[in-house]
mmCIF file of C-alpha atoms in Angstrom:
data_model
loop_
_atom_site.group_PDB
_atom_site.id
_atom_site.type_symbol
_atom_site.label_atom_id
_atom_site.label_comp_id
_atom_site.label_asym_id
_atom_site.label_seq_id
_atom_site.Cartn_x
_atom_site.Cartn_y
_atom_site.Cartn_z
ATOM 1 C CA UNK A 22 22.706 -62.587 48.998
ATOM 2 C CA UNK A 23 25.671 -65.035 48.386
ATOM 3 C CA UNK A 24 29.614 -63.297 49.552
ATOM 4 C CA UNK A 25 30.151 -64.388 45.908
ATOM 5 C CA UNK A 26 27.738 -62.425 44.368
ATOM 6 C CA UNK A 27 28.785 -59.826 42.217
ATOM 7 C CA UNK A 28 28.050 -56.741 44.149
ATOM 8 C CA UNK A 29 30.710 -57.977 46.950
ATOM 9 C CA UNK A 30 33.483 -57.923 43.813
ATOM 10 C CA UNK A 31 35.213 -54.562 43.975
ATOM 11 C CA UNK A 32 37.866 -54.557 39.891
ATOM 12 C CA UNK A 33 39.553 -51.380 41.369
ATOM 13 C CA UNK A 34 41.069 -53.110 44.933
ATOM 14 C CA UNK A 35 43.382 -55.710 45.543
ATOM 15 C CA UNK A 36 40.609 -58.604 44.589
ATOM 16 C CA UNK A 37 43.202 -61.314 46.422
ATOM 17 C CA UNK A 38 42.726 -59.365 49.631
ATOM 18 C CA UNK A 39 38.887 -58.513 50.115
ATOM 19 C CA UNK A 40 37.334 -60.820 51.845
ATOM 20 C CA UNK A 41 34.005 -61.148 54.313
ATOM 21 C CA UNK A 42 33.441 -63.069 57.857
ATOM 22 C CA UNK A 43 31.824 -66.226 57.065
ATOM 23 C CA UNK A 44 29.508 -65.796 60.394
ATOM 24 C CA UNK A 45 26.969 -62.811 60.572
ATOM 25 C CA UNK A 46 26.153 -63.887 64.167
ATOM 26 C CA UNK A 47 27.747 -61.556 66.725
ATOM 27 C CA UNK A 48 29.563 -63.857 68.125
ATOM 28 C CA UNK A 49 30.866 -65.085 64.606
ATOM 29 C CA UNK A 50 31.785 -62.143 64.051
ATOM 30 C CA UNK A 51 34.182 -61.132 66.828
ATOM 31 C CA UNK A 52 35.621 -63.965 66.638
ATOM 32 C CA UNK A 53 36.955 -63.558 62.817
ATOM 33 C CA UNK A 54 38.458 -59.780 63.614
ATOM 34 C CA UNK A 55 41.782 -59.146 64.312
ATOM 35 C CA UNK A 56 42.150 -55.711 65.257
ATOM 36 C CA UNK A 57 41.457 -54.500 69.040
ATOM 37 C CA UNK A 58 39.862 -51.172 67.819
ATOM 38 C CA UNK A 59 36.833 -53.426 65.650
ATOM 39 C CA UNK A 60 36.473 -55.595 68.788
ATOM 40 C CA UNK A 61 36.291 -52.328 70.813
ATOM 41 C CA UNK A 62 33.477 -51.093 68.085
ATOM 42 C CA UNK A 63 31.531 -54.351 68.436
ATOM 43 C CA UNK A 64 31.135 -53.797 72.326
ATOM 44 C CA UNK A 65 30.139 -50.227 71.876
ATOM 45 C CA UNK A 66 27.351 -51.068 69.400
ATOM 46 C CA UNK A 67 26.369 -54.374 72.001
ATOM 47 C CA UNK A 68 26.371 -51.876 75.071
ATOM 48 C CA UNK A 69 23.849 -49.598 73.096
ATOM 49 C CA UNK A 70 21.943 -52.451 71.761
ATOM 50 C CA UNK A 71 21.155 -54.133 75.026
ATOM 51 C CA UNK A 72 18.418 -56.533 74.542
ATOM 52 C CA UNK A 73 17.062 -55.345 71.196
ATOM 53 C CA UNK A 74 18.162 -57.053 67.968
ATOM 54 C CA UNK A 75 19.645 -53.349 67.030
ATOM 55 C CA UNK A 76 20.257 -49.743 68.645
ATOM 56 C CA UNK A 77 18.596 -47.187 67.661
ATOM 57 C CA UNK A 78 20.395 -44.489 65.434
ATOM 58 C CA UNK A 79 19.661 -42.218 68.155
ATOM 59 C CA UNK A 80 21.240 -43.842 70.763
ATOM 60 C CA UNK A 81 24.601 -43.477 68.892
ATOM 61 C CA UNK A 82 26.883 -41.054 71.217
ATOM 62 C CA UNK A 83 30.246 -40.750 69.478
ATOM 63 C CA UNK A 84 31.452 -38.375 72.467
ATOM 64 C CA UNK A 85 31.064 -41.030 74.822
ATOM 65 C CA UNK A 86 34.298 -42.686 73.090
ATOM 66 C CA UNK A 87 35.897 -40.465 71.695
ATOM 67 C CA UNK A 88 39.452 -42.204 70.557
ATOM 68 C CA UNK A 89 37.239 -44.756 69.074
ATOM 69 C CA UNK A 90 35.037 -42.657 67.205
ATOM 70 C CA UNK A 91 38.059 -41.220 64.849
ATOM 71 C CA UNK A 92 37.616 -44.592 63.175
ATOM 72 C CA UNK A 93 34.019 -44.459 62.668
ATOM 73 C CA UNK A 94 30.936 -43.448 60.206
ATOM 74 C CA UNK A 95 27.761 -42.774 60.895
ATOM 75 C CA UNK A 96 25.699 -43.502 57.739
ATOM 76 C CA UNK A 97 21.986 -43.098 57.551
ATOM 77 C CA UNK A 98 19.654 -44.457 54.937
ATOM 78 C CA UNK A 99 16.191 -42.047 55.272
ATOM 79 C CA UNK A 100 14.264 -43.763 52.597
ATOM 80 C CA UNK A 101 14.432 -47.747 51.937
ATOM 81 C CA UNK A 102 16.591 -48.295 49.090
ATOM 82 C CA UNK A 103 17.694 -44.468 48.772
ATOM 83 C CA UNK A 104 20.790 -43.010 48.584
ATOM 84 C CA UNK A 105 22.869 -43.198 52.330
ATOM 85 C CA UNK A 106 23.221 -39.572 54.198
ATOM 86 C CA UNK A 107 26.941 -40.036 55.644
ATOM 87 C CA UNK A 108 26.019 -38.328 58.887
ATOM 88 C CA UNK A 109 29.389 -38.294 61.024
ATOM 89 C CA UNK A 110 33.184 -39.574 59.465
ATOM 90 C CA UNK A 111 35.850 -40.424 62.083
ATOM 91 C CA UNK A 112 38.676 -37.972 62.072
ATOM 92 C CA UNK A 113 41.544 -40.304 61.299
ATOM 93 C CA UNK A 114 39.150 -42.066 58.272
ATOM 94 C CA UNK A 115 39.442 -38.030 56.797
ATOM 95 C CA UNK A 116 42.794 -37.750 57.535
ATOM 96 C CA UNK A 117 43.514 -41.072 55.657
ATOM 97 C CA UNK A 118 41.433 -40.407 52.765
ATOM 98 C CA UNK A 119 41.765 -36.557 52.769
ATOM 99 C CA UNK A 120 38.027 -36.457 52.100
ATOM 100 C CA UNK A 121 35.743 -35.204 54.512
ATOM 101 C CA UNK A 122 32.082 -36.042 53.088
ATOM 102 C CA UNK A 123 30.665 -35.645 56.620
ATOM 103 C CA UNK A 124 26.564 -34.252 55.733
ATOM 104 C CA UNK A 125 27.047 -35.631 52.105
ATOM 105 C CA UNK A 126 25.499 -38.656 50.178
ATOM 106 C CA UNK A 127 26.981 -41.335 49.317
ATOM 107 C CA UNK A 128 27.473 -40.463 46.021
ATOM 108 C CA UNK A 129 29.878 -37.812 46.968
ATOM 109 C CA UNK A 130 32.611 -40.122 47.185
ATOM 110 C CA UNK A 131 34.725 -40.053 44.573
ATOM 111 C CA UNK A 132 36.230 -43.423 43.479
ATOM 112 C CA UNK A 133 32.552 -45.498 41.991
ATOM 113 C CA UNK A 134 34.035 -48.992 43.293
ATOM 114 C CA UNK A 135 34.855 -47.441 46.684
ATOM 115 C CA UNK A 136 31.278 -45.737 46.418
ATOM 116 C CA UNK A 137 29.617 -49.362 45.514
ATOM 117 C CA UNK A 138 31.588 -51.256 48.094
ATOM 118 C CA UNK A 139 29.756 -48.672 50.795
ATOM 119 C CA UNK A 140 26.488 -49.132 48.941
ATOM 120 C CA UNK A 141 26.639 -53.168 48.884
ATOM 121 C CA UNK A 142 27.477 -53.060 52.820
ATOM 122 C CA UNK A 143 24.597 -50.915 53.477
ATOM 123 C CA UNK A 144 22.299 -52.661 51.411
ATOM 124 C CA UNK A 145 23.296 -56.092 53.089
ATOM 125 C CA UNK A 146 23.162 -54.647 56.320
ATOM 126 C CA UNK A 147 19.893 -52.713 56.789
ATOM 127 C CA UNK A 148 18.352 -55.734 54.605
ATOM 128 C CA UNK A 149 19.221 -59.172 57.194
ATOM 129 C CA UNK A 150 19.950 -56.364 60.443
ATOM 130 C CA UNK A 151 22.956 -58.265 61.103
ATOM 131 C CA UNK A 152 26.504 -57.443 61.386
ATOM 132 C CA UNK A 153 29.291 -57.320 58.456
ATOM 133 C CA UNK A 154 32.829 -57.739 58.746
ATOM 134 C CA UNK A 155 35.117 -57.398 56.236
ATOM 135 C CA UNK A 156 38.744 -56.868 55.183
ATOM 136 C CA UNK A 157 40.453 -55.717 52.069
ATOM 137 C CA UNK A 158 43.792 -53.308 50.361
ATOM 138 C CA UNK A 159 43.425 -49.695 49.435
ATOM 139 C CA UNK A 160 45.416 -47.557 48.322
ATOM 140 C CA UNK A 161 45.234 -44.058 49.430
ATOM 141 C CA UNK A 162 47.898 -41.015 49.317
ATOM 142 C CA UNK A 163 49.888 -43.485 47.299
ATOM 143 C CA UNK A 164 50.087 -45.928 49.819
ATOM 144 C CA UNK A 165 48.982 -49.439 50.308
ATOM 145 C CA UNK A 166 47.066 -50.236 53.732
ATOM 146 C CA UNK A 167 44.953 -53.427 54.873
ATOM 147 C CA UNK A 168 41.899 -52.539 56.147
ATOM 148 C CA UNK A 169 39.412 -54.072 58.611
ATOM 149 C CA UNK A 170 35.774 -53.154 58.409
ATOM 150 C CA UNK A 171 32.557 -53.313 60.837
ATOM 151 C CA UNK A 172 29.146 -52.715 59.365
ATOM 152 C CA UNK A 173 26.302 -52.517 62.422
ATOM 153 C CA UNK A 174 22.703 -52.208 61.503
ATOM 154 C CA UNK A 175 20.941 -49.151 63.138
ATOM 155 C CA UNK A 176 17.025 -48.663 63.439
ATOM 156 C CA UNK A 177 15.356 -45.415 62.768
ATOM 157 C CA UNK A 178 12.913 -43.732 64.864
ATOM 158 C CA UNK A 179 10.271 -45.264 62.884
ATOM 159 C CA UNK A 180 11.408 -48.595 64.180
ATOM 160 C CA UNK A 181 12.967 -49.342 60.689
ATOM 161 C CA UNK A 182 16.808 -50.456 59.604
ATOM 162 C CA UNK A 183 17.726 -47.621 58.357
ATOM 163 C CA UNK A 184 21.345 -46.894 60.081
ATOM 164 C CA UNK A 185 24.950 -48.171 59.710
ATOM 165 C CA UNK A 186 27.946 -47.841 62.047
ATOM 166 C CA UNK A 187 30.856 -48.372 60.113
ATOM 167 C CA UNK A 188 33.862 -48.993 62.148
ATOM 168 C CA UNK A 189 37.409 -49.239 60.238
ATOM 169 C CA UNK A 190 40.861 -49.362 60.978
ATOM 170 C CA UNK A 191 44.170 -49.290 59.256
ATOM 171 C CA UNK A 192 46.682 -51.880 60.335
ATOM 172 C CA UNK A 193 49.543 -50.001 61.528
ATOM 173 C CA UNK A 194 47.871 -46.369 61.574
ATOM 174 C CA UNK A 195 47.174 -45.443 64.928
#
């Protein structure tokens, strides 16, 4: 799948402002973001990962960082190509979005671009096991904020890519 493809497109965001690393590698990858906090994701999902081309889902201890976690999702995909279970959202990504669809699918959210956006990311993700990193404009309680976004492929305990860690961050929310 092409970052030009049609499923990366999202009509409802600021188009001029989404855009995707160019290198899936890890390396690639933390080399194109900008923000400490993804960087500081990255490492935590490396550190669980150790040797193995992904983590497993269970592995996944959100207490052990606990600042970091406000900024992250925990998605989990039971069936291949079902819906996504959104297991655990970060407390600052409810605050933001005054949402809290932790235990929910992913068709709870709301807005259907912001809904296919998560879809496409998972789909890409738990299909080449690699990481995503993207950036884009949103506007939520009436504000405008430039966001920076970590998709990290997860395996299942039946050995499958079935997980996502999302990591995302708000420039200038802290």
């Amino acid at each position: 799948m092409a970052l030009t493809d049609s499923v990366f497109v999202y009509p409802d965001l600021d188009t001029s402002s989404v855009e995707y690393a160019p290198d899936f590698s890890t390396a690639g990858v933390r080399s194109w973001l900008r923000t400490g906090k993804m960087r500081d994701v990255l490492d935590f999902w490396n550190d669980i990962r150790q040797f193995r081309r992904c983590p497993e889902l269970c592995d996944v201890d959100l207490t052990s960082v606990p600042e970091l976690s406000n900024w992250m999702i925990l998605l989990e995909r039971p069936v291949p190509g079902g819906d996504c279970l959104f297991r655990t959202v970060g407390r600052k990504i409810i605050e933001l979005s005054h949402l809290d669809i932790t235990g929910q699918p992913l068709m709870a959210l709301p807005d259907p671009e912001y809904r296919r956006m998560f879809q496409a990311n998972c789909d890409a993700v738990t299909r080449a096991a690699m990481p995503l990193a993207s950036r884009y404009r949103r506007m939520l309680k009436g504000q405008s904020f430039d966001f920076e976004r970590l998709d990290l492929p997860l395996t299942l305990e039946s050995g499958r890519v079935g997980g996502v860690l999302v990591g995302m961050h708000a420039a200038g929310v802290d």
